[in-house]
CSV table of C-alpha atoms and ligand atoms in Angstrom, one decimal:
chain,number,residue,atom,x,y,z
Q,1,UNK,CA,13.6,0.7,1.4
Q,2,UNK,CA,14.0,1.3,-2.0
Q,3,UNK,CA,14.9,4.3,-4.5
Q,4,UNK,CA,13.2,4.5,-7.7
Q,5,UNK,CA,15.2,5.9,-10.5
Q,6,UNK,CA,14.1,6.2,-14.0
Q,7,UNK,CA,15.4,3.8,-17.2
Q,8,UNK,CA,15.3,4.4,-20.4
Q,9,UNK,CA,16.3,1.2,-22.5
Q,10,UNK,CA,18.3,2.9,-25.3
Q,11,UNK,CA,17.9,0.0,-28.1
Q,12,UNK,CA,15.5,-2.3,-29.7
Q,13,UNK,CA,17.3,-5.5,-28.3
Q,14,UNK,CA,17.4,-4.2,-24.9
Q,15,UNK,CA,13.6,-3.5,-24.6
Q,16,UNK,CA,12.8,-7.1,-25.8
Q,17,UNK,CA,14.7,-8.7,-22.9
Q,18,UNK,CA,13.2,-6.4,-20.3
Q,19,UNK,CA,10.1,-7.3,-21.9
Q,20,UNK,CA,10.7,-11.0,-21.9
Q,21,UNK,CA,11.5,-10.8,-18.1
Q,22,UNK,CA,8.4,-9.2,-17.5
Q,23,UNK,CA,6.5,-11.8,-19.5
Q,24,UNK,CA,8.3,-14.7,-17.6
Q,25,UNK,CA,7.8,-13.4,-14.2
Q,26,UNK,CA,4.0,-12.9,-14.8
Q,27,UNK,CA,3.8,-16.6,-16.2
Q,28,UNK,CA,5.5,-18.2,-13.4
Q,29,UNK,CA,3.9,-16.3,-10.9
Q,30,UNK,CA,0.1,-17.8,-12.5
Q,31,UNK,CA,1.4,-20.8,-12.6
Q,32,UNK,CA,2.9,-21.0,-8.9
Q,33,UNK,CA,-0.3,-19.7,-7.9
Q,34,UNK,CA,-2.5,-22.2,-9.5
Q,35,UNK,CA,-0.1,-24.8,-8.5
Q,36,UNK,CA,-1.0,-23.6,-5.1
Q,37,UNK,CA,-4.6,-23.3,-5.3
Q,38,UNK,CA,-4.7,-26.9,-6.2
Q,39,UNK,CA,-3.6,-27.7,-2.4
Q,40,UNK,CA,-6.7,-28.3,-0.1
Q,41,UNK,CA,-6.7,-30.0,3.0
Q,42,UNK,CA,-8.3,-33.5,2.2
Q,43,UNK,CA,-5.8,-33.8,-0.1
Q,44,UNK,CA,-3.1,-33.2,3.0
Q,45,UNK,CA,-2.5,-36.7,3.1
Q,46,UNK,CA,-1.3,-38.1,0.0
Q,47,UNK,CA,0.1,-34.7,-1.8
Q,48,UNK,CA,3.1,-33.0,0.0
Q,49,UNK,CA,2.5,-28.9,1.0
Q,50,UNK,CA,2.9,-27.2,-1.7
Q,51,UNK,CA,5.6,-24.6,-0.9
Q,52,UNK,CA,8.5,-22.3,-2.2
Q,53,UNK,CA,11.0,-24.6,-2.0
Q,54,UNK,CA,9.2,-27.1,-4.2
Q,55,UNK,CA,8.6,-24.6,-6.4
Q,56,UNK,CA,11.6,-24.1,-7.2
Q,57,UNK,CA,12.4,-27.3,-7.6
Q,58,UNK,CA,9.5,-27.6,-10.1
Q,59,UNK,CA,11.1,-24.7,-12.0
Q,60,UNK,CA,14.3,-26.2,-12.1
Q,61,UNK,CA,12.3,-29.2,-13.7
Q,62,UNK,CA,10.3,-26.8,-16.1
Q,63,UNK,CA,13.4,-25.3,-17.1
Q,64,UNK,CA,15.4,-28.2,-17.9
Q,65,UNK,CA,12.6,-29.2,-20.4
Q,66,UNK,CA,11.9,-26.1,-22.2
Q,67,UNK,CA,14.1,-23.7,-24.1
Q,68,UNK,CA,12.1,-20.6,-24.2
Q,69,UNK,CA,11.9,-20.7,-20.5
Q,70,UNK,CA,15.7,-21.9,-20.3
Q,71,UNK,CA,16.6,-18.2,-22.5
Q,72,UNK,CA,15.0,-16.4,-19.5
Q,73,UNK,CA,17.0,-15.2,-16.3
Q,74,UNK,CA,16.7,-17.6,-13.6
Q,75,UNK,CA,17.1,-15.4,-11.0
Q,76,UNK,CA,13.8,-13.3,-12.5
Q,77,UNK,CA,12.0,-16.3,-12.2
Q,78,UNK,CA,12.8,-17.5,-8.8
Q,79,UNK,CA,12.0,-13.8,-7.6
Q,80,UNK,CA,8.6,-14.1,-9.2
Q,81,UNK,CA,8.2,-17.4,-6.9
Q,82,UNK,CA,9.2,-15.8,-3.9
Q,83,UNK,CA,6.9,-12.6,-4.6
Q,84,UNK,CA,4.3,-15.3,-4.8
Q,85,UNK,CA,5.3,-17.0,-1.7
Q,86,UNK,CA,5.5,-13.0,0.0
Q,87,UNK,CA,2.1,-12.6,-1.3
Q,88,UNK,CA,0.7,-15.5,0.6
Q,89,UNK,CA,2.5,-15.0,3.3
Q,90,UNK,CA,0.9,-11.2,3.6
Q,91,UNK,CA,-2.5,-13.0,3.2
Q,92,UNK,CA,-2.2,-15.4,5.8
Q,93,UNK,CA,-1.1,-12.3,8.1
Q,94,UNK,CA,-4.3,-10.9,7.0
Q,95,UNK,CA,-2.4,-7.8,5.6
Q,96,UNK,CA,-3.5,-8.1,2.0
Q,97,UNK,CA,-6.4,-10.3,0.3
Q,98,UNK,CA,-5.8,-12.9,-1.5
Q,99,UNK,CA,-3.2,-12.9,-4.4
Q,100,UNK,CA,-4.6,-13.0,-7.7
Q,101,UNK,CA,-3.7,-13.5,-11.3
Q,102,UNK,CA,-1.5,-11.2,-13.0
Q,103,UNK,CA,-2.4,-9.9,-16.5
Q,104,UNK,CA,-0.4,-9.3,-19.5
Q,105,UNK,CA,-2.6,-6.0,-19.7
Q,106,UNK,CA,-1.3,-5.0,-16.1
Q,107,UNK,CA,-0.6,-1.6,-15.2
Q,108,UNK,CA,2.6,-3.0,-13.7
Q,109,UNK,CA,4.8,-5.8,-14.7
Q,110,UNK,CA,8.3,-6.2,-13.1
Q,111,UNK,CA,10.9,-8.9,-12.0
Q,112,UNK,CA,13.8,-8.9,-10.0
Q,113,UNK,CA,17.7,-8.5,-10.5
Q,114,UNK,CA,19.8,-9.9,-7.8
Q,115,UNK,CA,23.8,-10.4,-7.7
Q,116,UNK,CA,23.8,-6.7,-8.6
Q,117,UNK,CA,26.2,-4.5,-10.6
Q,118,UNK,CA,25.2,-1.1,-11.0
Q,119,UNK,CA,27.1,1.9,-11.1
Q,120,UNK,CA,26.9,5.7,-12.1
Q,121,UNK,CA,28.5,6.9,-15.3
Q,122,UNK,CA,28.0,10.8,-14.7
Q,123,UNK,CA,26.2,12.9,-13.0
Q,124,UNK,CA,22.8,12.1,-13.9
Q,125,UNK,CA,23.2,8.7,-15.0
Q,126,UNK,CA,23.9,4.8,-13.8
Q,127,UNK,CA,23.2,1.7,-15.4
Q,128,UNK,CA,22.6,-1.7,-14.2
Q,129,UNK,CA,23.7,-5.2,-15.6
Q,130,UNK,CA,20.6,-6.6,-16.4
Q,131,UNK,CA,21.1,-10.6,-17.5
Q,132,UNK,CA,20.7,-11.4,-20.8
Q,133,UNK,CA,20.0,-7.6,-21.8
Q,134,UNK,CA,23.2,-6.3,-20.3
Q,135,UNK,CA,24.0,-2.9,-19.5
Q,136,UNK,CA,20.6,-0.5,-19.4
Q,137,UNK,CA,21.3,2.9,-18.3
Q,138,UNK,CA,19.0,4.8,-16.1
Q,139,UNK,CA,18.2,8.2,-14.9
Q,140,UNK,CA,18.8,8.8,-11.0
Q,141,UNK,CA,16.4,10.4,-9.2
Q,142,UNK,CA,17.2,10.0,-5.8
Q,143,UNK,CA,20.2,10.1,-3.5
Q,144,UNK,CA,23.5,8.8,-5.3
Q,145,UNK,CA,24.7,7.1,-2.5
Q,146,UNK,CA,21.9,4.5,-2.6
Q,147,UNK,CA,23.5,3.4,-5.7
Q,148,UNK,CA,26.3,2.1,-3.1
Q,149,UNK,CA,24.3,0.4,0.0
Q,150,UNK,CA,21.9,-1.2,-3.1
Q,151,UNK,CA,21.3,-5.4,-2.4
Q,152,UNK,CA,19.2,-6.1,-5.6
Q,153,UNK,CA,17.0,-3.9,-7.9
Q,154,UNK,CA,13.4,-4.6,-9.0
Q,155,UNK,CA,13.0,-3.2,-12.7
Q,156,UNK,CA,9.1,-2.6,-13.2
Q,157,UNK,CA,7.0,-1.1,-16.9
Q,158,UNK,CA,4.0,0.9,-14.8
Q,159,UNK,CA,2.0,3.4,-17.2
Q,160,UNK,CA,4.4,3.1,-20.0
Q,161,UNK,CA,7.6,4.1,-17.8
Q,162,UNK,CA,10.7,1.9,-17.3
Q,163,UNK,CA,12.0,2.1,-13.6
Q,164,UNK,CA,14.6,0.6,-11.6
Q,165,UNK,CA,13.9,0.6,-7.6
Q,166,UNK,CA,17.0,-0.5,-5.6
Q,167,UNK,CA,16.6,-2.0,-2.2
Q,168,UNK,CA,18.7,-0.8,0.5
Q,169,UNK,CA,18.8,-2.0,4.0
Q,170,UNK,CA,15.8,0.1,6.2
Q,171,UNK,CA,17.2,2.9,8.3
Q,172,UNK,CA,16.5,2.2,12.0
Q,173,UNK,CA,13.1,3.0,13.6
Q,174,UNK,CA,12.9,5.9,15.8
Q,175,UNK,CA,12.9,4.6,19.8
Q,176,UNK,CA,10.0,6.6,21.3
Q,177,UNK,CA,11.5,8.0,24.6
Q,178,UNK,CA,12.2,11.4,24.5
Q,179,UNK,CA,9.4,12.8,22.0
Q,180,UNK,CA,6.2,13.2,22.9
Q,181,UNK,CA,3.3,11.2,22.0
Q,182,UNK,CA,0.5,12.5,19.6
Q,183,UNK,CA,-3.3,10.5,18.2
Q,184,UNK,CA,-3.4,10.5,14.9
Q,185,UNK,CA,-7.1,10.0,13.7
Q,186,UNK,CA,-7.5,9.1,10.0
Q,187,UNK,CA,-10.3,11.0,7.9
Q,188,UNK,CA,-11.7,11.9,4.4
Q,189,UNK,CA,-11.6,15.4,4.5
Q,190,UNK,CA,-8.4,15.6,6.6
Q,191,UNK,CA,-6.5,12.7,5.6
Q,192,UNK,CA,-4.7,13.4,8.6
Q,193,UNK,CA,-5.5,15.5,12.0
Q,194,UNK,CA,-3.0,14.5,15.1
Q,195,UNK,CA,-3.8,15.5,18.9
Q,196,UNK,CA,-2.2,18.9,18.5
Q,197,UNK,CA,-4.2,20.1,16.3
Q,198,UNK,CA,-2.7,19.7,13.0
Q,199,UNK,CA,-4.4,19.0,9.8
Q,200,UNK,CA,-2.6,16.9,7.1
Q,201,UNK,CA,-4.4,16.4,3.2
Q,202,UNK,CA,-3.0,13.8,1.0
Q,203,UNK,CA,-2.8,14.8,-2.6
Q,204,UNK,CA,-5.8,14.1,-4.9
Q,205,UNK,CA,-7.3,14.4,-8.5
Q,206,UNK,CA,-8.6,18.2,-8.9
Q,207,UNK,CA,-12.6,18.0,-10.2
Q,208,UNK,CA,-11.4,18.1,-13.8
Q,209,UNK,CA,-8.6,15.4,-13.8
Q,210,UNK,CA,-11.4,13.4,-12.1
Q,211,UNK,CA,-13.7,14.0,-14.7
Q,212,UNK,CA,-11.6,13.2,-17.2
Q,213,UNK,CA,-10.5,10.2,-15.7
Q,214,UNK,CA,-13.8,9.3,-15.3
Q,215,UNK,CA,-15.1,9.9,-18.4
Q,216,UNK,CA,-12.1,7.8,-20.1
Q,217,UNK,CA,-12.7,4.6,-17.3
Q,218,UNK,CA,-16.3,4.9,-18.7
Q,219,UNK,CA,-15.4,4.9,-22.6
Q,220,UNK,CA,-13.2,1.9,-21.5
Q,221,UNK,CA,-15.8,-0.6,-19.7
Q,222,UNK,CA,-18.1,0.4,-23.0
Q,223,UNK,CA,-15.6,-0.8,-25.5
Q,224,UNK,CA,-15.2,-4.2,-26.9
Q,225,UNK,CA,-12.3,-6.9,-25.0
Q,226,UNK,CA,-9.4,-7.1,-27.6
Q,227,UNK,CA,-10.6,-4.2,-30.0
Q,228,UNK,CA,-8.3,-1.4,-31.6
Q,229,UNK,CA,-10.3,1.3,-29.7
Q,230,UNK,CA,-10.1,-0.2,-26.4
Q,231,UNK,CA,-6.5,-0.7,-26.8
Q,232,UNK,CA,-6.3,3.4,-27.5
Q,233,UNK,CA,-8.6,4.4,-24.8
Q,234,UNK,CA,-6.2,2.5,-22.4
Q,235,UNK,CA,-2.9,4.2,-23.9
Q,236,UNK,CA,-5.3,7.6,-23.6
Q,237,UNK,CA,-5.1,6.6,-19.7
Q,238,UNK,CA,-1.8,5.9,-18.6
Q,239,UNK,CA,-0.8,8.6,-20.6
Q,240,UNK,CA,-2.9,11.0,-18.2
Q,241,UNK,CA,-1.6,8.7,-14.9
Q,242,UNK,CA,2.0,9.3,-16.1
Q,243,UNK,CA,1.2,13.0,-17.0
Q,244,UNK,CA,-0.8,13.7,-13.8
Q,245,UNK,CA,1.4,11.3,-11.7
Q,246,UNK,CA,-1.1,10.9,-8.9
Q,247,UNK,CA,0.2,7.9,-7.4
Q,248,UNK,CA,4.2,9.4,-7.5
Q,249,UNK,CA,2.5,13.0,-5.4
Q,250,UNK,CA,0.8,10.2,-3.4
Q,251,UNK,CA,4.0,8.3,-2.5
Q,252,UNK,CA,6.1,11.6,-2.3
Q,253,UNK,CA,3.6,13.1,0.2
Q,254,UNK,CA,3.2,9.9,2.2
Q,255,UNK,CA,7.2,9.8,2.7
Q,256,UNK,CA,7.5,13.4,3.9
Q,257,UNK,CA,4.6,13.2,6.0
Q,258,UNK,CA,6.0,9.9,7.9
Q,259,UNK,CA,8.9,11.2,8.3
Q,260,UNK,CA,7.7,14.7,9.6
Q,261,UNK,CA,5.9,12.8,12.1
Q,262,UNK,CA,8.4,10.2,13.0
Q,263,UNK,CA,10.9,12.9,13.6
Q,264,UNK,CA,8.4,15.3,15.6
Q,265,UNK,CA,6.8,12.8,17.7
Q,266,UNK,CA,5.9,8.8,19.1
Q,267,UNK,CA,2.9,8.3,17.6
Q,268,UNK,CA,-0.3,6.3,18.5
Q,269,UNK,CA,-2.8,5.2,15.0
Q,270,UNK,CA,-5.8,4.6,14.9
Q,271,UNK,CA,-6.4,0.7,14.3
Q,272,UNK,CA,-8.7,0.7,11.2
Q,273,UNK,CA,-9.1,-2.5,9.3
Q,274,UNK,CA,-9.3,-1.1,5.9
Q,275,UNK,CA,-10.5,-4.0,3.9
Q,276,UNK,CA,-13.7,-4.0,5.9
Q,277,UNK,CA,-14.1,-0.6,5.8
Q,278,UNK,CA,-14.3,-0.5,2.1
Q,279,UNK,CA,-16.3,-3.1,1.3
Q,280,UNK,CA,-19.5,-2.4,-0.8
Q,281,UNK,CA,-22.9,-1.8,-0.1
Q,282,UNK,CA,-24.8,-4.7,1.0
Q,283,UNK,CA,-27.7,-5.1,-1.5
Q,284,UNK,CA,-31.0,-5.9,0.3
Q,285,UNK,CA,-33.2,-7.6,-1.4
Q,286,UNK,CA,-37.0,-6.8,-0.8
Q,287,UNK,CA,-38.9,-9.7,0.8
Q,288,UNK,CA,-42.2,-9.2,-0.3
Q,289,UNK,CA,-41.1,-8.9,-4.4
Q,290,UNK,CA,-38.4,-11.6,-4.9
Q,291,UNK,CA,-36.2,-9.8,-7.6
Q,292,UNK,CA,-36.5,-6.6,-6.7
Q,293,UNK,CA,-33.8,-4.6,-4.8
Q,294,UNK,CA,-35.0,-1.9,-2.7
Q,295,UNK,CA,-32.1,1.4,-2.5
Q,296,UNK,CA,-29.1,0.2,-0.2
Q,297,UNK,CA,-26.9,3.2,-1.1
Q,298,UNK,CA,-24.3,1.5,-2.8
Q,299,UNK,CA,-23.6,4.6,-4.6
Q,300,UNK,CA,-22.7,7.3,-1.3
Q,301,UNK,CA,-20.9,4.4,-0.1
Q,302,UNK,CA,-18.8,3.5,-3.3
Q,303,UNK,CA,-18.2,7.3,-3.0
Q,304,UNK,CA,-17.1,7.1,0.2
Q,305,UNK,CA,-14.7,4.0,0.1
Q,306,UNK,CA,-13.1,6.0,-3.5
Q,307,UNK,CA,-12.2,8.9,-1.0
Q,308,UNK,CA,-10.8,6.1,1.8
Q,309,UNK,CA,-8.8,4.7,-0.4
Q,310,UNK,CA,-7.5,8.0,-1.9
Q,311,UNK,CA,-7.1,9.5,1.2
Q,312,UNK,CA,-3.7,6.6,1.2
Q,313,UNK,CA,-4.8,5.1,5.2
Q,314,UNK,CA,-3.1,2.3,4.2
Q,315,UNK,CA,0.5,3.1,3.0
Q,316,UNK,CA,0.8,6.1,5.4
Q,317,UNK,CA,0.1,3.4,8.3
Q,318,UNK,CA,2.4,0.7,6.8
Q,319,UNK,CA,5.3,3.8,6.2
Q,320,UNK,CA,4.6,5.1,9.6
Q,321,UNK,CA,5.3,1.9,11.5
Q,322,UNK,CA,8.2,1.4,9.9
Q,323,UNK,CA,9.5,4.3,10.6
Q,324,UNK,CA,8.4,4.5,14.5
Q,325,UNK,CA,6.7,3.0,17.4
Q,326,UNK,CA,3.6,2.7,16.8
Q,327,UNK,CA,0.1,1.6,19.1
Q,328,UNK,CA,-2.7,0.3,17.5
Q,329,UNK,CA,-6.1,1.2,19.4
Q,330,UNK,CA,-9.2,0.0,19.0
Q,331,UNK,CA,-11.1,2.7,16.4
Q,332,UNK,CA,-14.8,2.2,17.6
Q,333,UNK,CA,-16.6,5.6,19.0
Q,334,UNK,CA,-13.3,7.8,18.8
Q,335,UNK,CA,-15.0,10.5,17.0
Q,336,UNK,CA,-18.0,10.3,19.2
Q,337,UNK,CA,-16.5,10.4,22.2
Q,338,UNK,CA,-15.8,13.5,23.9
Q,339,UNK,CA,-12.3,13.4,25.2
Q,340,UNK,CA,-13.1,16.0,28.0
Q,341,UNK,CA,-16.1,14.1,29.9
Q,342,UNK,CA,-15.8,10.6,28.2
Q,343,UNK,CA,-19.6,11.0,27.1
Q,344,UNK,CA,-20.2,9.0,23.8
Q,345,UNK,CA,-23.6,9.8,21.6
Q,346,UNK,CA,-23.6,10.4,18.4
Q,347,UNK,CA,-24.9,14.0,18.4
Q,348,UNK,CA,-22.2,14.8,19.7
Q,349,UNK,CA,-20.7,15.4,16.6
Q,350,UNK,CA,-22.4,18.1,15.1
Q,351,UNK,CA,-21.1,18.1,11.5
Q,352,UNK,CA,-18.0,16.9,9.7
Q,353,UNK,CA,-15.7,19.4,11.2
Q,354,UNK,CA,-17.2,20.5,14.7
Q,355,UNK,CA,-17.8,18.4,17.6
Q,356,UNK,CA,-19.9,20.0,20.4
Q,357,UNK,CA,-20.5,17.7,23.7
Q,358,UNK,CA,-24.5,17.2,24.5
Q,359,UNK,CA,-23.1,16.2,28.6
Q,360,UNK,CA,-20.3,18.9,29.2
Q,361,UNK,CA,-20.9,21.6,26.2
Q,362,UNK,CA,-16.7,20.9,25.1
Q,363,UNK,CA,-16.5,22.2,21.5
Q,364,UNK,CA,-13.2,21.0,19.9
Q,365,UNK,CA,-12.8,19.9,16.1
Q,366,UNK,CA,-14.3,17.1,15.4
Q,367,UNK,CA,-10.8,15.6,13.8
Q,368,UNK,CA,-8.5,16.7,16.6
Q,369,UNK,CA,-11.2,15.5,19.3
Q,370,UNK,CA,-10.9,12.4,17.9
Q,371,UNK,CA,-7.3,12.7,17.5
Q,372,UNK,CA,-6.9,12.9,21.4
Q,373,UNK,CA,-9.6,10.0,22.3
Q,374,UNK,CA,-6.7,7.8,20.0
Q,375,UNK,CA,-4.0,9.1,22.2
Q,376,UNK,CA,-5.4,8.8,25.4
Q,377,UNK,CA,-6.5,5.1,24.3
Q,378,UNK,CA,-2.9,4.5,23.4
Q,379,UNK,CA,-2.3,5.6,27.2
Q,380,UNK,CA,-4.3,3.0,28.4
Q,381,UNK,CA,-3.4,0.3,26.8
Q,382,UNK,CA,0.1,0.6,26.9
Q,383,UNK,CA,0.3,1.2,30.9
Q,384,UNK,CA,2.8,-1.6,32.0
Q,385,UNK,CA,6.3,-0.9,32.3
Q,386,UNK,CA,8.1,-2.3,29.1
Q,387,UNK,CA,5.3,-1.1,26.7
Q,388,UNK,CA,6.4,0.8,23.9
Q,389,UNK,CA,5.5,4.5,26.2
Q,390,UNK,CA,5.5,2.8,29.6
Q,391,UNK,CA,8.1,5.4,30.8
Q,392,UNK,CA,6.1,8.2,29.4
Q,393,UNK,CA,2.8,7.3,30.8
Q,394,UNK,CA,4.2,6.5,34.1
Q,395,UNK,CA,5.7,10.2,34.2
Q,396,UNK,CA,2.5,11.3,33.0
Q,397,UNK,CA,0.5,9.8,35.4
Q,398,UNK,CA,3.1,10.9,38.2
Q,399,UNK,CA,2.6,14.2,36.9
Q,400,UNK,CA,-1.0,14.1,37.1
Q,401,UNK,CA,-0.9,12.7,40.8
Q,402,UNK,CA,1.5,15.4,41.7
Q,403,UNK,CA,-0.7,18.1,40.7
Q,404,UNK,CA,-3.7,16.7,42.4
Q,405,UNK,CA,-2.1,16.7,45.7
Q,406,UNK,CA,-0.6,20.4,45.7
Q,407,UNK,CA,-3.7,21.1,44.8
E,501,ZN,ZN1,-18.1,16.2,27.3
């Protein structure tokens, strides 16, 4: 896991070589991932797989011929190969699409520092040997005695901000034996609702930060490529991310909600394939005028994929599991389901927050209803022994069995 603590290259000199790393990393990670692209099967035969071994090997090449590249880090550059190689490897798992070009204009640029030396120098303060810029202090922001367990530090430029994340070995996932098990459906208006009833909200834009943001995004897709004006409306916003800091409340809340619920319970998810969820409107074009595009409403559901994605599914599931055990269940009819009676229709759900049963009148919220239909799914699919909650739902169900014959 890493720590991110906050640099602030001091000098002129200093600034240039972070920058050059940056600018390195982002070329040979377009270029690896060209190279790559050029691979296709037919050519299987007479070209050998293209992979990050021979990468690196090309690099070594690239960089015995050229001095400019020769002045950058070698480490830096090899850790933008193997991000590369990461990326592809996430896309082939089907966790992430598929990796694209990065651009000098990026929010975030970043390389890698490995054989690390860094070290505090007071309270507040470290610094880390950076090559070819040498020693760059930093603010720490998290627990000192990361500083110690560090392996290697990624140093990244998002918004405008310097920062220094060190990588420490993970801490050891929860075993799920003891605690008990809890749904956890995944919403819009409750990021968050668990079996028990409890209601989580991940941290969002208020109405006039979005409007704002908005208005600026809108100012920016208007303006010329290149132009002076452009270039100010972009300063304009990062300076509102890095003033707002959505996206640090977003990681700070994810973290402390994961780890709430790692502590408190084993937890089943949801299995929602979030790509596929978000995709965009169909547009359905109107047979009888060629041309002419009938409304698909690509506008509710851009709306609605903006408040999927902000609602953070995707890192809070990611966090989760590596923090805990965790079940994936199938997602389809949980919040139409009534997890009294079993009955599925979609009345059932009378509005966003109430869920009244049209077979057996059960009135639950419509969250925490669904919430339960994850858990019990979790149940069933996890009933032979040596499942993550075997011994739980073997108790359960002994308990179950128990009661039915006293009774
Ligand atoms: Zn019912």
């Amino acid at each position: 896991m890493s720590i991110v603590q906050r640099a602030c290259p001091a000098e002129g000199a200093q600034l240039d070589a972070l920058t050059m790393h940056c600018d390195h990393a982002r070329l040979i990670d377009n270029l690896g991932l060209e190279q790559r692209s050029w691979w296709t099967p037919s050519r299987r035969h007479f070209r050998q797989k293209i992979t990050v071994a021979s990468q690196m090997r090309d690099l070594t090449e690239a960089r015995a011929e050229f001095d400019w590249l020769r002045a950058g880090s070698t480490v830096g550059q090899q850790g933008a190969l193997r991000d590369l190689d990461r990326a592809f490897t996430n896309f082939f798992a089907r966790c992430s699409g598929y990796p694209t070009f990065k651009k000098r204009s990026g929010a975030r640029q970043g390389f890698v520092v490995r054989d690390l030396a860094v070290r505090r120098i007071n309270r507040k303060g470290g610094e880390i040997l950076v090559p070819k810029a040498g020693r760059v202090r930093f603010r720490i922001s998290r627990a000192r005695t990361d500083i110690c367990a560090a392996t290697s530090a990624r140093i990244a430029l998002t918004n405008g901000r310097w920062t220094v994340s060190l990588t420490t070995p993970p801490v050891p996932r929860r075993q799920a034996s003891t605690t008990p098990v809890v749904g956890i459906d995944r919403g819009v208006a409750n990021s968050i609702a668990t079996s028990d009833g409890r209601m989580f909200h991940a941290p969002g834009f208020s109405a006039g930060e979005q409007g704002r943001f908005v208005a600026l995004q809108r100012r920016l897709s208007r303006q010329q490529k290149g132009s002076a004006n452009r270039d100010r409306t972009k300063a304009k916003l990062a300076r509102l991310r890095l003033r707002l800091r959505l996206a640090d409340r977003r990681g700070d809340w994810i973290e402390q909600t994961t780890t709430h619920i790692a502590n408190t319970y084993a937890a089943a998810v949801e299995n929602l394939p979030i790509w596929y969820l978000t995709r965009r409107a169909k547009p359905k074009p109107d047979l009888d005028n060629p041309g002419v595009f009938p409304p698909n409403g690509g506008r509710a559901k851009s709306g609605l994929n903006r408040a999927i994605l902000a609602s953070c599914w995707g890192k809070f599931a990611q966090r989760l599991a590596q923090k805990m055990s965790v079940v994936a269940v199938p997602a389809v009819y949980t919040s139409q389901e009534c997890s009294n009676c079993g009955h599925i229709c979609p009345e059932n759900r009378e509005s966003q927050a109430v869920f009244r049963c049209q077979g057996c009148g059960f009135e639950h919220h419509a969250d925490t209803n669904a919430a339960i239909n994850v858990r019990d799914r979790a149940f069933e699919i996890e009933h032979q022994p040596g499942g993550i909650l075997g011994d739980r739902v073997c108790q359960s169900r002994k308990r179950a069995a128990s009661t039915v014959s006293v009774a």
